[in-house]
PDB file of C-alpha atoms in Angstrom:
ATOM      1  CA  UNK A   1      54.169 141.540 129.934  1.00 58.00           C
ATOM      2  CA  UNK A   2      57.181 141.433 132.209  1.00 70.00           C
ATOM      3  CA  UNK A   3      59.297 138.399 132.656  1.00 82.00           C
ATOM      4  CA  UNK A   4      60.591 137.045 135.810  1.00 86.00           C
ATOM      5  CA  UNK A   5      64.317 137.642 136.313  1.00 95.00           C
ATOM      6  CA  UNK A   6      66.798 134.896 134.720  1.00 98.00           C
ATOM      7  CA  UNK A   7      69.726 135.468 136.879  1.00 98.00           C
ATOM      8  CA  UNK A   8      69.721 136.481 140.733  1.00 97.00           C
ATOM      9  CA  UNK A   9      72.359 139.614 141.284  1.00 96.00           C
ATOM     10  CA  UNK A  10      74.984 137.145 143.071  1.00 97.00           C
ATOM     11  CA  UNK A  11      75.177 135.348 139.626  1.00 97.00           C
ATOM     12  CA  UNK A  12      75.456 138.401 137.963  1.00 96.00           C
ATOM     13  CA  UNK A  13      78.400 139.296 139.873  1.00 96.00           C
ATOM     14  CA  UNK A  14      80.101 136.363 138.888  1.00 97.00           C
ATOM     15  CA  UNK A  15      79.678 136.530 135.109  1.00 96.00           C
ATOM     16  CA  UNK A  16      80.986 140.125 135.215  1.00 94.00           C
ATOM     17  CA  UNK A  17      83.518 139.801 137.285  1.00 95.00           C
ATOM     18  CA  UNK A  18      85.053 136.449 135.015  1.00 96.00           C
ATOM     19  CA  UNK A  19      84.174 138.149 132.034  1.00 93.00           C
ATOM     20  CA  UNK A  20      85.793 137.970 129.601  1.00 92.00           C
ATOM     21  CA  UNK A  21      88.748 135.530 129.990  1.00 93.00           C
ATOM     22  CA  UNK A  22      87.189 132.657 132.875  1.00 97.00           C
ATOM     23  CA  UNK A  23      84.648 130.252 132.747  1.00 98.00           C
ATOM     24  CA  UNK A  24      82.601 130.693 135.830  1.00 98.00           C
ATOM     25  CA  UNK A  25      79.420 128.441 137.137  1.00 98.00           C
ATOM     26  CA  UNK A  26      76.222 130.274 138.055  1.00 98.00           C
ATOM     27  CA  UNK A  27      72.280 129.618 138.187  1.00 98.00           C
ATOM     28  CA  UNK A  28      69.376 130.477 136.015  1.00 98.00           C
ATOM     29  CA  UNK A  29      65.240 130.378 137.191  1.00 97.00           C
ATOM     30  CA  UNK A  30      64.177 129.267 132.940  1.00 97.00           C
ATOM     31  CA  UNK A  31      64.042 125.247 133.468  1.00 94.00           C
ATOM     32  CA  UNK A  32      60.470 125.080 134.055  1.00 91.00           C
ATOM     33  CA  UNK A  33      59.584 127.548 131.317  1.00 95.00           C
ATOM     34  CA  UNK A  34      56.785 125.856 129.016  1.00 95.00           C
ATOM     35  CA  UNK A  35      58.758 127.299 126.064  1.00 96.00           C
ATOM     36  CA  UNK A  36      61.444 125.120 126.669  1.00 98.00           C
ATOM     37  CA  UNK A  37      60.156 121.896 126.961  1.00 97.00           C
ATOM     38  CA  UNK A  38      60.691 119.097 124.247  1.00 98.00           C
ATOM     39  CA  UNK A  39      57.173 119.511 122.585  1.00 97.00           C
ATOM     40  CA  UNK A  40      57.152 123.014 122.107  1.00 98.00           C
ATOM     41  CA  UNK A  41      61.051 122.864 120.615  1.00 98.00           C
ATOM     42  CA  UNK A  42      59.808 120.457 118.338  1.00 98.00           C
ATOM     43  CA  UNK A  43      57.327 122.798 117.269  1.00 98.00           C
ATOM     44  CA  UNK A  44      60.040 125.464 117.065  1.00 98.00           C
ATOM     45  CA  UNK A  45      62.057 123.527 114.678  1.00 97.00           C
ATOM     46  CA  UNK A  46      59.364 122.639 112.298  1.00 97.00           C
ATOM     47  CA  UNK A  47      58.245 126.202 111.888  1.00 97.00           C
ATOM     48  CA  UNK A  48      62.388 127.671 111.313  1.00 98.00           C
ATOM     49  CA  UNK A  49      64.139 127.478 108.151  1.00 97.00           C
ATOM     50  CA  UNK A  50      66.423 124.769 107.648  1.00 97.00           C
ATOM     51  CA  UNK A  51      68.967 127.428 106.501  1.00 95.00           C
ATOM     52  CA  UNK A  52      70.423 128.525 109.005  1.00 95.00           C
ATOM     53  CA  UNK A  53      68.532 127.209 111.868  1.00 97.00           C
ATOM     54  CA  UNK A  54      69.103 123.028 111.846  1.00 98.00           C
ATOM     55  CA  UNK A  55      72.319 121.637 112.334  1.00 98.00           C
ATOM     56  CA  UNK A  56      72.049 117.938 113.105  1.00 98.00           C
ATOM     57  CA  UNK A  57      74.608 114.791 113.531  1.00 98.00           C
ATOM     58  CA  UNK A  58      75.469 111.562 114.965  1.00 98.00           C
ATOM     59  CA  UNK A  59      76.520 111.812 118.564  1.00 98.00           C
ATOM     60  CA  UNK A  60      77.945 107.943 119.456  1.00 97.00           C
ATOM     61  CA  UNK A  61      81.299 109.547 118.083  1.00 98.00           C
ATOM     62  CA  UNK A  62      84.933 110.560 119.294  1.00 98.00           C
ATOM     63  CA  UNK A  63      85.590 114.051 121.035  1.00 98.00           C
ATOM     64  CA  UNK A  64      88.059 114.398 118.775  1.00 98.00           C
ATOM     65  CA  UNK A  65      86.914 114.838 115.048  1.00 98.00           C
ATOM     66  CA  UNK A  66      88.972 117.618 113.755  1.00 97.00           C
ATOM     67  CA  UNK A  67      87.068 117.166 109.926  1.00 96.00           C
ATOM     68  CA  UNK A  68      83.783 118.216 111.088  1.00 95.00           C
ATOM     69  CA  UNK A  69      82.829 116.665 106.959  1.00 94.00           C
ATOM     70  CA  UNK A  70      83.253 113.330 108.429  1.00 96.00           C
ATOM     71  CA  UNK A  71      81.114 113.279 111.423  1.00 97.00           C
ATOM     72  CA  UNK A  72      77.898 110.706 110.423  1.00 97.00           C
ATOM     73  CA  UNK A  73      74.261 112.188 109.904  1.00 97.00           C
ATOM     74  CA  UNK A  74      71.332 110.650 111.792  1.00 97.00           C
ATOM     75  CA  UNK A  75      69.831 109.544 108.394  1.00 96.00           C
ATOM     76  CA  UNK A  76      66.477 110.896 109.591  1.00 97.00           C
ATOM     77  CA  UNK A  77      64.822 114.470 109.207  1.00 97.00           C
ATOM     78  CA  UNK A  78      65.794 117.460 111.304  1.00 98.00           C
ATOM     79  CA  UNK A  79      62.429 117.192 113.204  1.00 98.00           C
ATOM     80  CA  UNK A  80      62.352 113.507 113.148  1.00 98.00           C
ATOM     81  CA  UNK A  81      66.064 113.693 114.664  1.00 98.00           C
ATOM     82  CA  UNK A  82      64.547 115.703 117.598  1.00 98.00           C
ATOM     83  CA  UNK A  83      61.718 113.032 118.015  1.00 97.00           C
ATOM     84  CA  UNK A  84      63.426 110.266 118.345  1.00 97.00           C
ATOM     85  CA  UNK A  85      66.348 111.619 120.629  1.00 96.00           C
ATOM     86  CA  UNK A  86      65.240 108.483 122.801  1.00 95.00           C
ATOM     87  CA  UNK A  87      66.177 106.237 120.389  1.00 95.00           C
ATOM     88  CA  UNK A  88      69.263 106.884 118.393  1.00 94.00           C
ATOM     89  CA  UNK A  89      72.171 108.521 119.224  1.00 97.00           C
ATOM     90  CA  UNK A  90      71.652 111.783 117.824  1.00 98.00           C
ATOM     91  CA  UNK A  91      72.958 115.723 118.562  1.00 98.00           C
ATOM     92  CA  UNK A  92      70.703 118.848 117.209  1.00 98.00           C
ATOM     93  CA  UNK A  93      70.660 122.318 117.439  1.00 98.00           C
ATOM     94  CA  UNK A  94      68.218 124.771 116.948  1.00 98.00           C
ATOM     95  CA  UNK A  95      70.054 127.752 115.898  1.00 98.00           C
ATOM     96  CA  UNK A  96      68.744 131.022 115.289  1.00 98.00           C
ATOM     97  CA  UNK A  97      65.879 130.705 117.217  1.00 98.00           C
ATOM     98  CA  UNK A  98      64.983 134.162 117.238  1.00 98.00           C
ATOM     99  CA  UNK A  99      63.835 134.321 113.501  1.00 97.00           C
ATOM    100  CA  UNK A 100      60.772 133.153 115.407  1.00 98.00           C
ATOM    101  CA  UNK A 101      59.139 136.353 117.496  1.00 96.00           C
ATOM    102  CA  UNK A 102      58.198 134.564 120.642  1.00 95.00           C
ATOM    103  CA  UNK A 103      62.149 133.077 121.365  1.00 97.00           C
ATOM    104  CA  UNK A 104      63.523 136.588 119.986  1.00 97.00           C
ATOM    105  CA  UNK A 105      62.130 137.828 122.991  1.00 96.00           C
ATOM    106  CA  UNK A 106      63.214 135.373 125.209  1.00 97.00           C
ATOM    107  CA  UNK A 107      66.625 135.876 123.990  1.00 97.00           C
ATOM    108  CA  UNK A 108      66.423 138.989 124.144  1.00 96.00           C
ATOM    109  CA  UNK A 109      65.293 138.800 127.983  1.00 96.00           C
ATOM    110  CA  UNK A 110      67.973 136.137 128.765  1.00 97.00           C
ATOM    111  CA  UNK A 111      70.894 138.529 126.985  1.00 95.00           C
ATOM    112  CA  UNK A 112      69.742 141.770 129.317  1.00 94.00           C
ATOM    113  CA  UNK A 113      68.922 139.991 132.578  1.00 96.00           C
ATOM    114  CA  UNK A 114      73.048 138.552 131.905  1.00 96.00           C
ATOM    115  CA  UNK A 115      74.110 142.276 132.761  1.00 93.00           C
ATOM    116  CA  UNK A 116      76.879 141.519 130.830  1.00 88.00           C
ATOM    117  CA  UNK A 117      77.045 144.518 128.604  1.00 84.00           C
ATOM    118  CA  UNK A 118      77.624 146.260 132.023  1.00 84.00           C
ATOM    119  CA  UNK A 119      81.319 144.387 131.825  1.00 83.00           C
ATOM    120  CA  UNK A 120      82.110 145.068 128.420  1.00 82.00           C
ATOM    121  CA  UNK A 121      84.366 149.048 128.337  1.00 76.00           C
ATOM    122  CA  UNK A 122      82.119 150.081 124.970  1.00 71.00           C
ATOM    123  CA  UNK A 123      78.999 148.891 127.084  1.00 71.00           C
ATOM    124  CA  UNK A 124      77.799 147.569 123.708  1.00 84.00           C
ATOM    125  CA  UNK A 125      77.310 143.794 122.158  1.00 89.00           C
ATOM    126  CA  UNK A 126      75.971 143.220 119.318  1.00 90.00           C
ATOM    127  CA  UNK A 127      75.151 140.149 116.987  1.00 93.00           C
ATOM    128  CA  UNK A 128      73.144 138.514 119.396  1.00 96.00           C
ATOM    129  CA  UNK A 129      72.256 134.789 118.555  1.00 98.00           C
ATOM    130  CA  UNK A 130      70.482 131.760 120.266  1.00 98.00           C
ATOM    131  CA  UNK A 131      70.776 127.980 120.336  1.00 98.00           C
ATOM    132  CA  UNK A 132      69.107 125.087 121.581  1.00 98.00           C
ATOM    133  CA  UNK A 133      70.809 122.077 122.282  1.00 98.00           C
ATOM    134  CA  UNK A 134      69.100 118.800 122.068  1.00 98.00           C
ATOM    135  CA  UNK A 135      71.547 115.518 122.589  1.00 98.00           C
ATOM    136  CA  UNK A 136      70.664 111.828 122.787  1.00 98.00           C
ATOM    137  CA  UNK A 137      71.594 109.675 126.061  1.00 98.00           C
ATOM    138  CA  UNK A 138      75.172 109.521 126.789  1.00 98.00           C
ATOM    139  CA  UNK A 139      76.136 111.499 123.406  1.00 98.00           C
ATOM    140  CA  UNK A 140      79.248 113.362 122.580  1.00 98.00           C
ATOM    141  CA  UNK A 141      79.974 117.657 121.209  1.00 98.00           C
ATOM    142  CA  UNK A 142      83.051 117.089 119.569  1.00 98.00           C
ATOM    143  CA  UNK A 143      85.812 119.084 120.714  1.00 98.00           C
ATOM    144  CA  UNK A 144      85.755 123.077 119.263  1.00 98.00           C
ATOM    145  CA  UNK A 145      86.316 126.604 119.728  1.00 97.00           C
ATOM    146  CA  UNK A 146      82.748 129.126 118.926  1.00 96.00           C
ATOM    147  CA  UNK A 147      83.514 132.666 117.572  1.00 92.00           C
ATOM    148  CA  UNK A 148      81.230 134.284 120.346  1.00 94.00           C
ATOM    149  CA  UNK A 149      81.021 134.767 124.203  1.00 96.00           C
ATOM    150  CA  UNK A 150      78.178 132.098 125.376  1.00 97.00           C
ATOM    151  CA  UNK A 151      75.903 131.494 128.490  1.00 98.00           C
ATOM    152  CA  UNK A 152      75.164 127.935 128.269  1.00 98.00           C
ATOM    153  CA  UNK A 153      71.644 127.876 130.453  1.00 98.00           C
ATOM    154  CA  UNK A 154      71.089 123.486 131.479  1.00 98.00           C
ATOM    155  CA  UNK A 155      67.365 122.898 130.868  1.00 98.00           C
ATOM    156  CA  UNK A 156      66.714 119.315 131.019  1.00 98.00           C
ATOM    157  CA  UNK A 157      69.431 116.221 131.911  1.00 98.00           C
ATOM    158  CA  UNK A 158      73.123 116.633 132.917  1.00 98.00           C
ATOM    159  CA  UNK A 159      75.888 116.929 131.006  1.00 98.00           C
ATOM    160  CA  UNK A 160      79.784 117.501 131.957  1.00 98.00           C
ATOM    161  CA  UNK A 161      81.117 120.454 129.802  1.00 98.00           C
ATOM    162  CA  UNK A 162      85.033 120.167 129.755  1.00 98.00           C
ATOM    163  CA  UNK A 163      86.981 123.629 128.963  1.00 98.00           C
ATOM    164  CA  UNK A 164      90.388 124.403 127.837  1.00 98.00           C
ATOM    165  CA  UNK A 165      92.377 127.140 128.121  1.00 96.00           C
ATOM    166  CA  UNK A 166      91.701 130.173 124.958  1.00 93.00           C
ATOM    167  CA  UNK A 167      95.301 130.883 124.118  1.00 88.00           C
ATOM    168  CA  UNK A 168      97.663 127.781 124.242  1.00 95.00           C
ATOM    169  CA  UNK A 169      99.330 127.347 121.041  1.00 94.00           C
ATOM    170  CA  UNK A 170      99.830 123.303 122.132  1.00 96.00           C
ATOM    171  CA  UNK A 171      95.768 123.116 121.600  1.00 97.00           C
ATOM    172  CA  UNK A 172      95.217 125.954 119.166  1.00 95.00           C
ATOM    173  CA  UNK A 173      97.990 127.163 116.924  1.00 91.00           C
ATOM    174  CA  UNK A 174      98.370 130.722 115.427  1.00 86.00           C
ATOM    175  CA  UNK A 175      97.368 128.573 112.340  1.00 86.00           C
ATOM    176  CA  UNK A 176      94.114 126.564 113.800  1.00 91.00           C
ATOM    177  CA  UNK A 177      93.188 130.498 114.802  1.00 89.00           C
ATOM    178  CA  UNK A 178      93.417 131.633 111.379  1.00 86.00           C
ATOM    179  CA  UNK A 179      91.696 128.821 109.745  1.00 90.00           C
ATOM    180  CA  UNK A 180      88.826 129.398 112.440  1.00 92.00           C
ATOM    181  CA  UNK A 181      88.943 132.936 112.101  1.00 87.00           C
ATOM    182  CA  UNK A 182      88.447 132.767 108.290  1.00 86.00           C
ATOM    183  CA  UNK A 183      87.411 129.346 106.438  1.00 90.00           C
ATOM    184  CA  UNK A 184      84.990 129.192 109.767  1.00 91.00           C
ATOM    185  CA  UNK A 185      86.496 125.746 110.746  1.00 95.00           C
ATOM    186  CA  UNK A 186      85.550 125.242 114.572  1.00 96.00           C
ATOM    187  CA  UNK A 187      86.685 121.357 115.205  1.00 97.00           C
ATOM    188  CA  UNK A 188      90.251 120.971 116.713  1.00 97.00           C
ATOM    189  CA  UNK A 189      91.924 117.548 117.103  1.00 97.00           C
ATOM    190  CA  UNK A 190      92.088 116.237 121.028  1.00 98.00           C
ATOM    191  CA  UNK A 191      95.075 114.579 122.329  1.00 97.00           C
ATOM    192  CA  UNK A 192      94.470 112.398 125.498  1.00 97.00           C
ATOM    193  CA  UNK A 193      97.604 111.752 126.091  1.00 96.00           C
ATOM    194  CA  UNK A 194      98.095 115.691 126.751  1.00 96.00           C
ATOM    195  CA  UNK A 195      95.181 117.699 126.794  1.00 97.00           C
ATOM    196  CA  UNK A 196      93.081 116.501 129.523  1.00 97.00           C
ATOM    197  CA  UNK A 197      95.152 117.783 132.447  1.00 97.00           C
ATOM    198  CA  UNK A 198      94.899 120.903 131.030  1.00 97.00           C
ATOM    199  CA  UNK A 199      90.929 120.827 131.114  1.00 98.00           C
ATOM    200  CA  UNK A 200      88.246 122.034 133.727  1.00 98.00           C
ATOM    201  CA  UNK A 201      85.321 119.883 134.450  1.00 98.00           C
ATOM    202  CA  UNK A 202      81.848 121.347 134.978  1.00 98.00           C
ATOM    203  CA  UNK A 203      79.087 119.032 135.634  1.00 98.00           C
ATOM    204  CA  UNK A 204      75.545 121.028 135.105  1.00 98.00           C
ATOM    205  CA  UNK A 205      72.150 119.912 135.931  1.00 98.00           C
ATOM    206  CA  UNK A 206      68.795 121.462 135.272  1.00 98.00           C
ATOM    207  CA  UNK A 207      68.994 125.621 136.806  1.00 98.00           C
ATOM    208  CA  UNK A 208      72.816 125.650 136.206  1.00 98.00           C
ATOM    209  CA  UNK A 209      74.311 127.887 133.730  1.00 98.00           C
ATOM    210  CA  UNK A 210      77.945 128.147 132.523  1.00 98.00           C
ATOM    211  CA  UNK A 211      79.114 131.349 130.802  1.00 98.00           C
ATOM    212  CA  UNK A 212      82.153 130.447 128.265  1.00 98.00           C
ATOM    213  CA  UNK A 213      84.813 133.155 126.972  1.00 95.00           C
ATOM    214  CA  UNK A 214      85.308 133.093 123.189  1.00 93.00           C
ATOM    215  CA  UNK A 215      87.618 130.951 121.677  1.00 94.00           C
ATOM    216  CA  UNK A 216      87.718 128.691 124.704  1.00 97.00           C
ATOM    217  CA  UNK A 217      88.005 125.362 123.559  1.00 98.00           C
ATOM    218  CA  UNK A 218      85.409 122.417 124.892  1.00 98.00           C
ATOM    219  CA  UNK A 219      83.817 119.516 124.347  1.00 98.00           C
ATOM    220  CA  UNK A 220      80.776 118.274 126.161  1.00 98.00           C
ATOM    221  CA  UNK A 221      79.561 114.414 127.519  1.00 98.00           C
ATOM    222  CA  UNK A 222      76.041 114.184 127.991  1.00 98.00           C
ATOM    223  CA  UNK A 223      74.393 112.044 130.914  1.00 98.00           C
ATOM    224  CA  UNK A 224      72.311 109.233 131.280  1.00 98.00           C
ATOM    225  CA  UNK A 225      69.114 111.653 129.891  1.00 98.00           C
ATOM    226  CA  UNK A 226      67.707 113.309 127.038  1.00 98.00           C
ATOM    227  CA  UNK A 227      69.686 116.902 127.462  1.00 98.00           C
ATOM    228  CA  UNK A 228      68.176 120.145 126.485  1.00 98.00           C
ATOM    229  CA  UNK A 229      70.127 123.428 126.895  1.00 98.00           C
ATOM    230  CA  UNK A 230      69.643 126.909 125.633  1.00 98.00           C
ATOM    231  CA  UNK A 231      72.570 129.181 124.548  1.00 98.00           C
ATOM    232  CA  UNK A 232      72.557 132.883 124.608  1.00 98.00           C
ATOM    233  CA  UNK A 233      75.885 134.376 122.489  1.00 97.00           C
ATOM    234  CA  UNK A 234      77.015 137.539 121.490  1.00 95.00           C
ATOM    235  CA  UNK A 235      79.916 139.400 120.079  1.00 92.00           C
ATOM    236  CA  UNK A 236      82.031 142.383 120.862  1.00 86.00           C
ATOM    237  CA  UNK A 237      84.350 145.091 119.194  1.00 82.00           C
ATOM    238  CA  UNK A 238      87.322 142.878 120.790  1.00 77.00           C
ATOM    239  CA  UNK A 239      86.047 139.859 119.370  1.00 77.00           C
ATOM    240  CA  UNK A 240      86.132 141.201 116.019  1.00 81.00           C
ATOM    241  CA  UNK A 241      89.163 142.953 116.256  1.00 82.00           C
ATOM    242  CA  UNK A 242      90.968 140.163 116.646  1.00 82.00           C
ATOM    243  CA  UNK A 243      89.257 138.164 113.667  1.00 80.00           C
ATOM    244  CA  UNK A 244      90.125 141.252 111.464  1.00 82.00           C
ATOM    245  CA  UNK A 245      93.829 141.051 112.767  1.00 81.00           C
ATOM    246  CA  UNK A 246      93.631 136.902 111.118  1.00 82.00           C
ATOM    247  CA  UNK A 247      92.060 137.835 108.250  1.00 81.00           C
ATOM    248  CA  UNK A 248      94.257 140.759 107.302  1.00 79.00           C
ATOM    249  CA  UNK A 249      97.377 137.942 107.875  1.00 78.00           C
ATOM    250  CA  UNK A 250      95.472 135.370 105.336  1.00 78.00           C
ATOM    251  CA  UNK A 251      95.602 138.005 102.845  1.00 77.00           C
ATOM    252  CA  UNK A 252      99.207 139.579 104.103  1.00 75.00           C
ATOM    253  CA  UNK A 253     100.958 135.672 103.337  1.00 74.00           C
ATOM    254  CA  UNK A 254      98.020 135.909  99.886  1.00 68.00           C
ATOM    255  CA  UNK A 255     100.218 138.466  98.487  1.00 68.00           C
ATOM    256  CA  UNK A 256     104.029 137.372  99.388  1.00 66.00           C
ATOM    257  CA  UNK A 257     104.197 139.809 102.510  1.00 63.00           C
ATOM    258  CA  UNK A 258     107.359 139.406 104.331  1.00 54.00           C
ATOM    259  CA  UNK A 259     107.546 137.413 107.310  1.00 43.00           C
ATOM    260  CA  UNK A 260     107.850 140.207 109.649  1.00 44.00           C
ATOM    261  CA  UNK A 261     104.775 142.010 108.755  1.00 45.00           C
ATOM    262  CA  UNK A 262     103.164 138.317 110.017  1.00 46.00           C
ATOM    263  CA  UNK A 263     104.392 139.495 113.439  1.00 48.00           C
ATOM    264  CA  UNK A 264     102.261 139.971 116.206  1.00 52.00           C
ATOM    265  CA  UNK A 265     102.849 142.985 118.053  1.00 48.00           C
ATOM    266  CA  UNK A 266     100.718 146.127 119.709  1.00 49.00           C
ATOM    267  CA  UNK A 267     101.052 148.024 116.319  1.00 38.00           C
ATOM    268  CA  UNK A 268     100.717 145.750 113.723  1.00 43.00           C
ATOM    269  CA  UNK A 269      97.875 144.608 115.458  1.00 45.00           C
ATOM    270  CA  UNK A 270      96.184 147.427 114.976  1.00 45.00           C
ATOM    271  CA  UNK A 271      97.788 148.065 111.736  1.00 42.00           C
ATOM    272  CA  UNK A 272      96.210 144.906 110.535  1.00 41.00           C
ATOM    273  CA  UNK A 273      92.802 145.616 112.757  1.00 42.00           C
ATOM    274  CA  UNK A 274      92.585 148.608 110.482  1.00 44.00           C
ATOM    275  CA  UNK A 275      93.201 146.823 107.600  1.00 42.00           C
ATOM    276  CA  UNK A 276      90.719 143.672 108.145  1.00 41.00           C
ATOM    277  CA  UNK A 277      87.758 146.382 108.706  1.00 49.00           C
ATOM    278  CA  UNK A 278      88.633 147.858 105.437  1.00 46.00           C
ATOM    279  CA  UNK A 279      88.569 144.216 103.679  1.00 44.00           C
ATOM    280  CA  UNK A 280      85.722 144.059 105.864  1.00 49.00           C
ATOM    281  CA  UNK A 281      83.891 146.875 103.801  1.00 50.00           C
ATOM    282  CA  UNK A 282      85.068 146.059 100.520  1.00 45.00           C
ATOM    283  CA  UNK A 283      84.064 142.433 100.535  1.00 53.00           C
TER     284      UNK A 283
END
């Protein structure tokens, strides 16, 4: 059966011409897709594994929760979290939703209609993932960084997604890149006193879309409605290249390396590239 296009060509030409390093606004056609509507994603969740596909927390909290540990549950079930997004303050995410066939195919759809692997030199992404986002009245994402490129697609309610730029050492050190590189650990720690004036706002409503470099720290305030967005990810040589380049300098400073090999340059980059596919291989 052929699907309707996702993105009109104008909105492709945006997304390729920011990609990789700028945020950019666009549109998408999915909001009244019967696949996306609360019943059927509670549906969805009930038939995924719990591992890896429900993440679920409190969302009356603080942008800034740097211990991602210490952020409450909902004290409910992951469906019953979902239900009752009415009534509690409560954030959920479906992840993974393409271990079931139907949503594989929608990501699938969403991923090729993007037109981004047109913009990527290899012409190749791989590691494709999806997400749905389910958030309670008024809730809170806590401020983070995500280890792939994103297309954030606004479904149902408005939120205001807040980014930040990818490479300033004041918001993410060379240190808070390792330790998300390699432990995993997304959350960083928000200074208002500082940070917001380095921030762009985007406000999105049901039909927009927001694609979202890797790395680029956010955090997201939902409206006055029950929100429901969809997120289409992938990854790229680049983006693994430079994970490899953090991992090889964990286990460089491991072993008593000298300070200089910690160096960043063109070479030892790739030196270290090299060496984080190999520790890639053997792990």
């Amino acid at each position: 059966m052929t699907q309707p296009p996702v993105f009109a060509d104008a909105d492709r030409l945006a997304m390729a011409d920011a990609f990789p390093n700028r945020p950019v606004k666009v549109r998408h056609s999915l909001s009244g897709d019967r696949r996306l509507a609360l019943p059927q994603l509670i549906e969805l969740a009930g038939r995924l594994p719990a591992n890896p596909c429900h993440e679920y927390t409190a969302s009356d909290i603080d942008k800034s929760q740097p211990d991602e540990e210490k952020i409450p549950g909902t004290g409910l079930s992951f469906v019953d979290t979902i239900r009752t997004m009415g009534e509690r303050q409560s954030w959920a995410a479906i992840r993974s939703f393409q271990h079931d066939p139907e949503y594989k195919a929608l990501l699938d759809h969403c991923i090729k209609e993007s037109g981004i692997a047109e913009a990527i030199p290899s012409g190749r992404t791989y590691m494709h993932d999806g997400f749905f986002f389910i958030t309670s009245p008024n809730g809170v994402t806590p401020f983070h960084v995500d280890p792939e490129y994103n297309i954030l697609l606004q479904i149902e309610g408005r939120k205001s997604f807040y980014v930040f730029p990818a490479n300033d050492p004041e918001i993410m050190s060379e240190r808070d890149q390792e330790d998300f590189y390699v432990d995993g650990k997304k959350n960083l720690a928000f200074d208002d006193a500082r940070f917001p004036e380095k921030g762009q706002r985007f406000d999105l409503g049901p039909g927009d879309a927001l694609f979202v470099p890797v790395k680029m720290p956010h955090w997201v305030q939902n409206g006055s409605e029950i929100s429901i967005s969809l997120s289409v990810t992938w990854r790229s040589e680049e983006t693994d290249r430079e994970r490899r380049i953090f991992l090889s300098n964990r286990r460089l400073r491991g072993v008593g390396a000298p300070a200089s090999l910690l160096a960043r340059s063109d070479i030892s980059d790739r030196v270290k590239a090299l060496a984080g596919r190999l520790i890639d291989r053997l792990s």
